[in-house]
């Protein structure tokens, strides 16, 4: 049954890739509105997180932010076909770097750690950073058949998908030491014994220490996002605050979370609030 579901989803994604991006997003809007109106599990988690992180907003403002967030997540789902199968010409038309393009170039001996929070559509960043020595940490999808498609979709730009096991972590370290680039999603919640408590929007969240462990004096740390616009995606790249290099892992994680907050506040509806960010601390 799961394999049949996987084949069905792949067929849908390939079909969505044939649609204009605007049409795919329209389908995503329907997905998001439906999820909000039915008060699905993602909708309830979104409400919890938004209420937790934005207590200064009125009830009506928080509900509107929740509704918009579910719509943006629906669009994220619908854009997967474009992200994995879209042609280079379409990417050239819809994706532009509006800030920080100069940060991609660096000395051959300097590694690049790319922090890609769950904001906008991080899959688009494979097109920006793809190259001969780029590795990205990934978690295999739960649906059989999608993992192969995801690896292929990212790999066509030159991204090596690296699993989050010990062998994968060694690969990330070697890549940085060789002057390559490594991409991680810094707001994924690790197991409690694999992270530290650090504030995120004023509340403790178990935060990964992977970035802290990977950083060296010869590694440049940046925060990259691909935010959704009417015509496509605006990519913003910024240097991570020096606090992320603090030898204290809690101070480092605090600085990393603060950098994520800064990007989220640019367009809070495009953050994936349905992700259970506080599951080890507030539940």
PDB file of C-alpha atoms in Angstrom:
ATOM      1  CA  UNK A   1       0.000   0.000   0.000  1.00  0.00           C
ATOM      2  CA  UNK A   2       2.755   2.457   0.940  1.00  0.00           C
ATOM      3  CA  UNK A   3       4.629   1.729  -2.282  1.00  0.00           C
ATOM      4  CA  UNK A   4       1.467   2.377  -4.298  1.00  0.00           C
ATOM      5  CA  UNK A   5       1.022   5.661  -2.417  1.00  0.00           C
ATOM      6  CA  UNK A   6       4.603   6.587  -3.219  1.00  0.00           C
ATOM      7  CA  UNK A   7       4.114   5.940  -6.937  1.00  0.00           C
ATOM      8  CA  UNK A   8       0.914   7.964  -6.888  1.00  0.00           C
ATOM      9  CA  UNK A   9       2.594  10.909  -5.165  1.00  0.00           C
ATOM     10  CA  UNK A  10       5.508  10.851  -7.609  1.00  0.00           C
ATOM     11  CA  UNK A  11       3.054  10.906 -10.531  1.00  0.00           C
ATOM     12  CA  UNK A  12       1.251  13.883  -8.984  1.00  0.00           C
ATOM     13  CA  UNK A  13       4.515  15.747  -8.407  1.00  0.00           C
ATOM     14  CA  UNK A  14       5.602  15.190 -11.985  1.00  0.00           C
ATOM     15  CA  UNK A  15       2.221  16.425 -13.177  1.00  0.00           C
ATOM     16  CA  UNK A  16       2.491  19.526 -10.985  1.00  0.00           C
ATOM     17  CA  UNK A  17       5.930  20.190 -12.473  1.00  0.00           C
ATOM     18  CA  UNK A  18       4.272  20.556 -15.876  1.00  0.00           C
ATOM     19  CA  UNK A  19       2.036  23.366 -14.603  1.00  0.00           C
ATOM     20  CA  UNK A  20       3.055  27.020 -14.520  1.00  0.00           C
ATOM     21  CA  UNK A  21       4.330  27.896 -11.049  1.00  0.00           C
ATOM     22  CA  UNK A  22       1.354  30.190 -10.482  1.00  0.00           C
ATOM     23  CA  UNK A  23      -1.083  27.340 -11.223  1.00  0.00           C
ATOM     24  CA  UNK A  24       0.761  24.956  -8.904  1.00  0.00           C
ATOM     25  CA  UNK A  25       0.580  27.536  -6.135  1.00  0.00           C
ATOM     26  CA  UNK A  26      -3.154  27.929  -6.716  1.00  0.00           C
ATOM     27  CA  UNK A  27      -3.524  24.198  -6.075  1.00  0.00           C
ATOM     28  CA  UNK A  28      -1.400  24.615  -2.959  1.00  0.00           C
ATOM     29  CA  UNK A  29      -3.689  27.370  -1.743  1.00  0.00           C
ATOM     30  CA  UNK A  30      -6.621  24.949  -1.928  1.00  0.00           C
ATOM     31  CA  UNK A  31      -4.638  22.402   0.093  1.00  0.00           C
ATOM     32  CA  UNK A  32      -3.821  24.970   2.772  1.00  0.00           C
ATOM     33  CA  UNK A  33      -7.315  26.437   3.045  1.00  0.00           C
ATOM     34  CA  UNK A  34      -8.784  22.950   3.328  1.00  0.00           C
ATOM     35  CA  UNK A  35      -6.299  21.954   6.046  1.00  0.00           C
ATOM     36  CA  UNK A  36      -7.173  25.095   8.019  1.00  0.00           C
ATOM     37  CA  UNK A  37     -10.953  24.785   7.678  1.00  0.00           C
ATOM     38  CA  UNK A  38     -10.924  21.127   8.684  1.00  0.00           C
ATOM     39  CA  UNK A  39      -8.656  21.929  11.641  1.00  0.00           C
ATOM     40  CA  UNK A  40      -6.300  19.116  10.769  1.00  0.00           C
ATOM     41  CA  UNK A  41      -3.387  18.119  12.990  1.00  0.00           C
ATOM     42  CA  UNK A  42      -1.025  20.540  11.162  1.00  0.00           C
ATOM     43  CA  UNK A  43      -3.569  23.318  11.680  1.00  0.00           C
ATOM     44  CA  UNK A  44      -3.791  22.621  15.410  1.00  0.00           C
ATOM     45  CA  UNK A  45       0.003  22.525  15.779  1.00  0.00           C
ATOM     46  CA  UNK A  46       0.284  25.767  13.814  1.00  0.00           C
ATOM     47  CA  UNK A  47      -2.191  27.400  16.201  1.00  0.00           C
ATOM     48  CA  UNK A  48      -0.250  26.188  19.216  1.00  0.00           C
ATOM     49  CA  UNK A  49       3.075  27.472  17.898  1.00  0.00           C
ATOM     50  CA  UNK A  50       1.730  30.817  16.726  1.00  0.00           C
ATOM     51  CA  UNK A  51      -0.069  31.393  20.042  1.00  0.00           C
ATOM     52  CA  UNK A  52       3.172  30.497  21.856  1.00  0.00           C
ATOM     53  CA  UNK A  53       5.492  32.669  19.777  1.00  0.00           C
ATOM     54  CA  UNK A  54       3.263  35.702  19.126  1.00  0.00           C
ATOM     55  CA  UNK A  55       1.345  36.357  22.363  1.00  0.00           C
ATOM     56  CA  UNK A  56       1.476  40.101  21.668  1.00  0.00           C
ATOM     57  CA  UNK A  57      -0.815  39.709  18.654  1.00  0.00           C
ATOM     58  CA  UNK A  58      -4.571  39.781  19.032  1.00  0.00           C
ATOM     59  CA  UNK A  59      -6.544  36.550  18.766  1.00  0.00           C
ATOM     60  CA  UNK A  60      -7.818  37.581  15.312  1.00  0.00           C
ATOM     61  CA  UNK A  61      -4.290  38.403  14.122  1.00  0.00           C
ATOM     62  CA  UNK A  62      -2.975  35.044  15.300  1.00  0.00           C
ATOM     63  CA  UNK A  63      -5.792  33.159  13.581  1.00  0.00           C
ATOM     64  CA  UNK A  64      -5.136  35.032  10.336  1.00  0.00           C
ATOM     65  CA  UNK A  65      -1.428  34.249  10.591  1.00  0.00           C
ATOM     66  CA  UNK A  66      -2.288  30.572  11.109  1.00  0.00           C
ATOM     67  CA  UNK A  67      -4.562  30.530   8.063  1.00  0.00           C
ATOM     68  CA  UNK A  68      -1.923  32.213   5.884  1.00  0.00           C
ATOM     69  CA  UNK A  69       0.750  29.866   7.200  1.00  0.00           C
ATOM     70  CA  UNK A  70      -1.249  26.782   6.198  1.00  0.00           C
ATOM     71  CA  UNK A  71      -1.748  28.288   2.747  1.00  0.00           C
ATOM     72  CA  UNK A  72       1.984  28.874   2.385  1.00  0.00           C
ATOM     73  CA  UNK A  73       2.691  25.307   3.486  1.00  0.00           C
ATOM     74  CA  UNK A  74       0.177  24.058   0.932  1.00  0.00           C
ATOM     75  CA  UNK A  75       2.055  26.042  -1.696  1.00  0.00           C
ATOM     76  CA  UNK A  76       5.317  24.526  -0.479  1.00  0.00           C
ATOM     77  CA  UNK A  77       3.883  21.058  -1.068  1.00  0.00           C
ATOM     78  CA  UNK A  78       2.593  22.016  -4.514  1.00  0.00           C
ATOM     79  CA  UNK A  79       5.958  23.536  -5.477  1.00  0.00           C
ATOM     80  CA  UNK A  80       7.806  20.272  -4.870  1.00  0.00           C
ATOM     81  CA  UNK A  81       7.293  19.215  -8.470  1.00  0.00           C
ATOM     82  CA  UNK A  82       8.886  22.441  -9.670  1.00  0.00           C
ATOM     83  CA  UNK A  83      11.739  22.104  -7.152  1.00  0.00           C
ATOM     84  CA  UNK A  84      12.591  18.517  -8.127  1.00  0.00           C
ATOM     85  CA  UNK A  85      11.787  18.461 -11.840  1.00  0.00           C
ATOM     86  CA  UNK A  86      11.588  22.065 -13.056  1.00  0.00           C
ATOM     87  CA  UNK A  87      13.813  23.008 -15.976  1.00  0.00           C
ATOM     88  CA  UNK A  88      16.817  25.267 -15.584  1.00  0.00           C
ATOM     89  CA  UNK A  89      15.159  27.862 -17.791  1.00  0.00           C
ATOM     90  CA  UNK A  90      12.214  28.022 -15.385  1.00  0.00           C
ATOM     91  CA  UNK A  91      14.558  28.413 -12.410  1.00  0.00           C
ATOM     92  CA  UNK A  92      16.398  31.207 -14.185  1.00  0.00           C
ATOM     93  CA  UNK A  93      13.091  32.973 -14.700  1.00  0.00           C
ATOM     94  CA  UNK A  94      11.624  32.497 -11.228  1.00  0.00           C
ATOM     95  CA  UNK A  95      14.609  32.505  -8.828  1.00  0.00           C
ATOM     96  CA  UNK A  96      16.768  35.529  -8.072  1.00  0.00           C
ATOM     97  CA  UNK A  97      19.307  36.388  -5.392  1.00  0.00           C
ATOM     98  CA  UNK A  98      18.342  39.722  -3.879  1.00  0.00           C
ATOM     99  CA  UNK A  99      20.865  39.836  -1.049  1.00  0.00           C
ATOM    100  CA  UNK A 100      24.265  38.364  -0.219  1.00  0.00           C
ATOM    101  CA  UNK A 101      25.317  36.816  -3.542  1.00  0.00           C
ATOM    102  CA  UNK A 102      28.916  37.821  -2.800  1.00  0.00           C
ATOM    103  CA  UNK A 103      28.955  35.521   0.249  1.00  0.00           C
ATOM    104  CA  UNK A 104      28.893  32.409  -1.929  1.00  0.00           C
ATOM    105  CA  UNK A 105      32.394  33.086  -3.306  1.00  0.00           C
ATOM    106  CA  UNK A 106      35.213  32.343  -0.884  1.00  0.00           C
ATOM    107  CA  UNK A 107      38.841  31.158  -0.754  1.00  0.00           C
ATOM    108  CA  UNK A 108      39.382  27.575  -1.894  1.00  0.00           C
ATOM    109  CA  UNK A 109      40.488  26.591   1.606  1.00  0.00           C
ATOM    110  CA  UNK A 110      37.389  27.976   3.343  1.00  0.00           C
ATOM    111  CA  UNK A 111      34.402  25.717   3.910  1.00  0.00           C
ATOM    112  CA  UNK A 112      30.835  27.023   3.743  1.00  0.00           C
ATOM    113  CA  UNK A 113      28.178  26.012   6.276  1.00  0.00           C
ATOM    114  CA  UNK A 114      24.723  26.892   4.931  1.00  0.00           C
ATOM    115  CA  UNK A 115      21.955  27.177   7.521  1.00  0.00           C
ATOM    116  CA  UNK A 116      18.597  26.763   5.771  1.00  0.00           C
ATOM    117  CA  UNK A 117      15.635  27.187   8.136  1.00  0.00           C
ATOM    118  CA  UNK A 118      12.122  25.946   7.343  1.00  0.00           C
ATOM    119  CA  UNK A 119      11.175  29.238   5.719  1.00  0.00           C
ATOM    120  CA  UNK A 120       9.805  29.717   2.221  1.00  0.00           C
ATOM    121  CA  UNK A 121      11.050  26.850   0.066  1.00  0.00           C
ATOM    122  CA  UNK A 122      14.544  25.648   1.005  1.00  0.00           C
ATOM    123  CA  UNK A 123      14.475  23.061  -1.832  1.00  0.00           C
ATOM    124  CA  UNK A 124      15.050  25.976  -4.216  1.00  0.00           C
ATOM    125  CA  UNK A 125      18.436  26.607  -2.593  1.00  0.00           C
ATOM    126  CA  UNK A 126      19.853  23.476  -4.248  1.00  0.00           C
ATOM    127  CA  UNK A 127      19.829  25.456  -7.499  1.00  0.00           C
ATOM    128  CA  UNK A 128      21.745  28.340  -5.895  1.00  0.00           C
ATOM    129  CA  UNK A 129      24.407  26.325  -4.102  1.00  0.00           C
ATOM    130  CA  UNK A 130      24.737  23.252  -6.302  1.00  0.00           C
ATOM    131  CA  UNK A 131      28.288  22.362  -7.281  1.00  0.00           C
ATOM    132  CA  UNK A 132      30.974  19.715  -7.354  1.00  0.00           C
ATOM    133  CA  UNK A 133      31.573  19.586  -3.592  1.00  0.00           C
ATOM    134  CA  UNK A 134      28.278  20.330  -1.853  1.00  0.00           C
ATOM    135  CA  UNK A 135      26.645  18.002   0.668  1.00  0.00           C
ATOM    136  CA  UNK A 136      23.284  18.406   2.404  1.00  0.00           C
ATOM    137  CA  UNK A 137      22.029  16.501   5.397  1.00  0.00           C
ATOM    138  CA  UNK A 138      18.625  14.922   4.881  1.00  0.00           C
ATOM    139  CA  UNK A 139      16.037  12.795   6.646  1.00  0.00           C
ATOM    140  CA  UNK A 140      14.488  10.066   4.468  1.00  0.00           C
ATOM    141  CA  UNK A 141      10.775  10.639   3.713  1.00  0.00           C
ATOM    142  CA  UNK A 142       8.347   8.279   5.385  1.00  0.00           C
ATOM    143  CA  UNK A 143       6.672   7.380   2.085  1.00  0.00           C
ATOM    144  CA  UNK A 144       8.614   4.750   0.075  1.00  0.00           C
ATOM    145  CA  UNK A 145       9.614   5.951  -3.360  1.00  0.00           C
ATOM    146  CA  UNK A 146       9.977   9.614  -2.458  1.00  0.00           C
ATOM    147  CA  UNK A 147      13.541   9.303  -1.173  1.00  0.00           C
ATOM    148  CA  UNK A 148      14.903   8.359  -4.602  1.00  0.00           C
ATOM    149  CA  UNK A 149      13.048  11.246  -6.240  1.00  0.00           C
ATOM    150  CA  UNK A 150      14.222  13.731  -3.623  1.00  0.00           C
ATOM    151  CA  UNK A 151      17.863  12.678  -3.981  1.00  0.00           C
ATOM    152  CA  UNK A 152      17.579  12.899  -7.772  1.00  0.00           C
ATOM    153  CA  UNK A 153      15.844  16.282  -7.633  1.00  0.00           C
ATOM    154  CA  UNK A 154      18.576  17.815  -5.499  1.00  0.00           C
ATOM    155  CA  UNK A 155      21.367  15.876  -7.153  1.00  0.00           C
ATOM    156  CA  UNK A 156      20.699  17.294 -10.621  1.00  0.00           C
ATOM    157  CA  UNK A 157      22.144  20.581  -9.342  1.00  0.00           C
ATOM    158  CA  UNK A 158      25.192  18.838  -7.884  1.00  0.00           C
ATOM    159  CA  UNK A 159      23.991  18.320  -4.313  1.00  0.00           C
ATOM    160  CA  UNK A 160      25.057  15.134  -2.518  1.00  0.00           C
ATOM    161  CA  UNK A 161      22.372  13.924  -0.121  1.00  0.00           C
ATOM    162  CA  UNK A 162      23.949  12.754   3.131  1.00  0.00           C
ATOM    163  CA  UNK A 163      22.001  10.733   5.749  1.00  0.00           C
ATOM    164  CA  UNK A 164      22.101  11.854   9.360  1.00  0.00           C
ATOM    165  CA  UNK A 165      24.061   8.886  10.690  1.00  0.00           C
ATOM    166  CA  UNK A 166      27.653   8.823  11.949  1.00  0.00           C
ATOM    167  CA  UNK A 167      29.015   8.107   8.494  1.00  0.00           C
ATOM    168  CA  UNK A 168      27.051  11.037   7.097  1.00  0.00           C
ATOM    169  CA  UNK A 169      28.347  13.379   9.771  1.00  0.00           C
ATOM    170  CA  UNK A 170      31.910  12.371   8.953  1.00  0.00           C
ATOM    171  CA  UNK A 171      31.178  13.149   5.308  1.00  0.00           C
ATOM    172  CA  UNK A 172      29.981  16.632   6.245  1.00  0.00           C
ATOM    173  CA  UNK A 173      33.132  17.273   8.243  1.00  0.00           C
ATOM    174  CA  UNK A 174      35.402  16.075   5.430  1.00  0.00           C
ATOM    175  CA  UNK A 175      33.511  18.224   2.930  1.00  0.00           C
ATOM    176  CA  UNK A 176      34.046  21.374   4.984  1.00  0.00           C
ATOM    177  CA  UNK A 177      37.685  20.543   5.643  1.00  0.00           C
ATOM    178  CA  UNK A 178      38.198  20.238   1.877  1.00  0.00           C
ATOM    179  CA  UNK A 179      36.716  23.691   1.258  1.00  0.00           C
ATOM    180  CA  UNK A 180      33.316  22.399   0.177  1.00  0.00           C
ATOM    181  CA  UNK A 181      29.841  23.479   1.220  1.00  0.00           C
ATOM    182  CA  UNK A 182      27.456  21.789   3.647  1.00  0.00           C
ATOM    183  CA  UNK A 183      23.752  22.546   4.042  1.00  0.00           C
ATOM    184  CA  UNK A 184      21.679  21.764   7.138  1.00  0.00           C
ATOM    185  CA  UNK A 185      18.201  22.632   8.381  1.00  0.00           C
ATOM    186  CA  UNK A 186      19.126  24.253  11.709  1.00  0.00           C
ATOM    187  CA  UNK A 187      15.620  24.242  13.205  1.00  0.00           C
ATOM    188  CA  UNK A 188      15.056  20.506  13.041  1.00  0.00           C
ATOM    189  CA  UNK A 189      14.494  19.199  16.542  1.00  0.00           C
ATOM    190  CA  UNK A 190      17.030  16.545  17.580  1.00  0.00           C
ATOM    191  CA  UNK A 191      16.625  13.996  20.320  1.00  0.00           C
ATOM    192  CA  UNK A 192      16.984  15.619  23.753  1.00  0.00           C
ATOM    193  CA  UNK A 193      20.412  14.035  24.255  1.00  0.00           C
ATOM    194  CA  UNK A 194      21.636  15.364  20.881  1.00  0.00           C
ATOM    195  CA  UNK A 195      20.885  19.034  21.492  1.00  0.00           C
ATOM    196  CA  UNK A 196      20.683  21.778  24.072  1.00  0.00           C
ATOM    197  CA  UNK A 197      17.908  23.989  25.401  1.00  0.00           C
ATOM    198  CA  UNK A 198      18.058  27.416  23.782  1.00  0.00           C
ATOM    199  CA  UNK A 199      15.450  30.181  23.467  1.00  0.00           C
ATOM    200  CA  UNK A 200      13.367  30.378  20.311  1.00  0.00           C
ATOM    201  CA  UNK A 201      10.819  33.200  20.254  1.00  0.00           C
ATOM    202  CA  UNK A 202      11.172  33.460  24.021  1.00  0.00           C
ATOM    203  CA  UNK A 203      10.688  29.783  24.840  1.00  0.00           C
ATOM    204  CA  UNK A 204      13.186  26.976  25.341  1.00  0.00           C
ATOM    205  CA  UNK A 205      13.462  24.608  22.403  1.00  0.00           C
ATOM    206  CA  UNK A 206      15.761  21.619  22.046  1.00  0.00           C
ATOM    207  CA  UNK A 207      18.212  22.923  19.456  1.00  0.00           C
ATOM    208  CA  UNK A 208      20.754  20.955  17.457  1.00  0.00           C
ATOM    209  CA  UNK A 209      24.452  21.452  18.167  1.00  0.00           C
ATOM    210  CA  UNK A 210      25.548  20.133  14.787  1.00  0.00           C
ATOM    211  CA  UNK A 211      26.459  23.576  13.452  1.00  0.00           C
ATOM    212  CA  UNK A 212      28.505  24.217  16.596  1.00  0.00           C
ATOM    213  CA  UNK A 213      30.392  20.958  16.075  1.00  0.00           C
ATOM    214  CA  UNK A 214      31.028  21.531  12.375  1.00  0.00           C
ATOM    215  CA  UNK A 215      32.303  25.093  12.580  1.00  0.00           C
ATOM    216  CA  UNK A 216      36.032  25.756  12.498  1.00  0.00           C
ATOM    217  CA  UNK A 217      38.110  28.870  11.948  1.00  0.00           C
ATOM    218  CA  UNK A 218      38.219  27.981   8.247  1.00  0.00           C
ATOM    219  CA  UNK A 219      34.431  27.668   7.894  1.00  0.00           C
ATOM    220  CA  UNK A 220      32.122  30.502   6.888  1.00  0.00           C
ATOM    221  CA  UNK A 221      28.587  30.234   8.320  1.00  0.00           C
ATOM    222  CA  UNK A 222      25.675  31.800   6.443  1.00  0.00           C
ATOM    223  CA  UNK A 223      21.887  31.785   6.698  1.00  0.00           C
ATOM    224  CA  UNK A 224      20.074  31.281   3.389  1.00  0.00           C
ATOM    225  CA  UNK A 225      16.357  31.445   2.591  1.00  0.00           C
ATOM    226  CA  UNK A 226      14.227  31.341  -0.556  1.00  0.00           C
ATOM    227  CA  UNK A 227      11.082  33.331   0.219  1.00  0.00           C
ATOM    228  CA  UNK A 228       8.034  33.118  -1.979  1.00  0.00           C
ATOM    229  CA  UNK A 229       7.073  36.168  -4.053  1.00  0.00           C
ATOM    230  CA  UNK A 230       4.447  36.860  -6.689  1.00  0.00           C
ATOM    231  CA  UNK A 231       6.891  36.082  -9.496  1.00  0.00           C
ATOM    232  CA  UNK A 232       8.872  33.270  -7.912  1.00  0.00           C
ATOM    233  CA  UNK A 233      11.459  33.243  -5.133  1.00  0.00           C
ATOM    234  CA  UNK A 234      13.750  35.832  -3.607  1.00  0.00           C
ATOM    235  CA  UNK A 235      16.908  34.279  -2.168  1.00  0.00           C
ATOM    236  CA  UNK A 236      18.539  36.070   0.748  1.00  0.00           C
ATOM    237  CA  UNK A 237      21.958  35.142   2.101  1.00  0.00           C
ATOM    238  CA  UNK A 238      23.425  36.652   5.259  1.00  0.00           C
ATOM    239  CA  UNK A 239      26.441  35.960   7.428  1.00  0.00           C
ATOM    240  CA  UNK A 240      25.544  34.155  10.614  1.00  0.00           C
ATOM    241  CA  UNK A 241      26.193  36.123  13.787  1.00  0.00           C
ATOM    242  CA  UNK A 242      29.629  35.483  15.299  1.00  0.00           C
ATOM    243  CA  UNK A 243      27.868  34.250  18.438  1.00  0.00           C
ATOM    244  CA  UNK A 244      27.320  30.939  16.668  1.00  0.00           C
ATOM    245  CA  UNK A 245      31.071  30.347  17.081  1.00  0.00           C
ATOM    246  CA  UNK A 246      30.910  30.651  20.859  1.00  0.00           C
ATOM    247  CA  UNK A 247      32.661  27.662  22.476  1.00  0.00           C
ATOM    248  CA  UNK A 248      29.656  27.231  24.776  1.00  0.00           C
ATOM    249  CA  UNK A 249      27.122  25.096  22.834  1.00  0.00           C
ATOM    250  CA  UNK A 250      24.159  26.811  24.541  1.00  0.00           C
ATOM    251  CA  UNK A 251      25.424  30.269  23.593  1.00  0.00           C
ATOM    252  CA  UNK A 252      26.068  29.029  20.052  1.00  0.00           C
ATOM    253  CA  UNK A 253      22.567  27.537  19.753  1.00  0.00           C
ATOM    254  CA  UNK A 254      21.051  30.739  21.172  1.00  0.00           C
ATOM    255  CA  UNK A 255      22.798  32.811  18.494  1.00  0.00           C
ATOM    256  CA  UNK A 256      21.661  30.401  15.777  1.00  0.00           C
ATOM    257  CA  UNK A 257      18.041  30.532  16.922  1.00  0.00           C
ATOM    258  CA  UNK A 258      18.212  34.335  17.006  1.00  0.00           C
ATOM    259  CA  UNK A 259      19.428  34.329  13.394  1.00  0.00           C
ATOM    260  CA  UNK A 260      16.497  32.110  12.415  1.00  0.00           C
ATOM    261  CA  UNK A 261      14.068  34.431  14.205  1.00  0.00           C
ATOM    262  CA  UNK A 262      15.409  37.397  12.251  1.00  0.00           C
ATOM    263  CA  UNK A 263      14.652  35.655   8.971  1.00  0.00           C
ATOM    264  CA  UNK A 264      11.250  34.373  10.111  1.00  0.00           C
ATOM    265  CA  UNK A 265      10.126  37.866  11.100  1.00  0.00           C
ATOM    266  CA  UNK A 266      10.646  39.015   7.513  1.00  0.00           C
ATOM    267  CA  UNK A 267       7.656  36.894   6.498  1.00  0.00           C
ATOM    268  CA  UNK A 268       6.293  34.867   9.441  1.00  0.00           C
ATOM    269  CA  UNK A 269       3.512  33.263   7.398  1.00  0.00           C
ATOM    270  CA  UNK A 270       6.106  31.433   5.300  1.00  0.00           C
ATOM    271  CA  UNK A 271       7.611  29.645   8.274  1.00  0.00           C
ATOM    272  CA  UNK A 272       6.533  26.036   8.838  1.00  0.00           C
ATOM    273  CA  UNK A 273       4.665  26.544  12.098  1.00  0.00           C
ATOM    274  CA  UNK A 274       3.067  23.098  11.820  1.00  0.00           C
ATOM    275  CA  UNK A 275       6.433  21.596  12.794  1.00  0.00           C
ATOM    276  CA  UNK A 276       6.444  20.537  16.463  1.00  0.00           C
ATOM    277  CA  UNK A 277       9.406  22.717  17.444  1.00  0.00           C
ATOM    278  CA  UNK A 278       8.679  22.628  21.195  1.00  0.00           C
ATOM    279  CA  UNK A 279       7.721  18.977  21.585  1.00  0.00           C
ATOM    280  CA  UNK A 280      10.417  18.286  24.208  1.00  0.00           C
ATOM    281  CA  UNK A 281       9.890  21.447  26.230  1.00  0.00           C
ATOM    282  CA  UNK A 282       6.298  22.743  26.225  1.00  0.00           C
ATOM    283  CA  UNK A 283       4.197  19.573  25.928  1.00  0.00           C
TER     284      UNK A 283
END
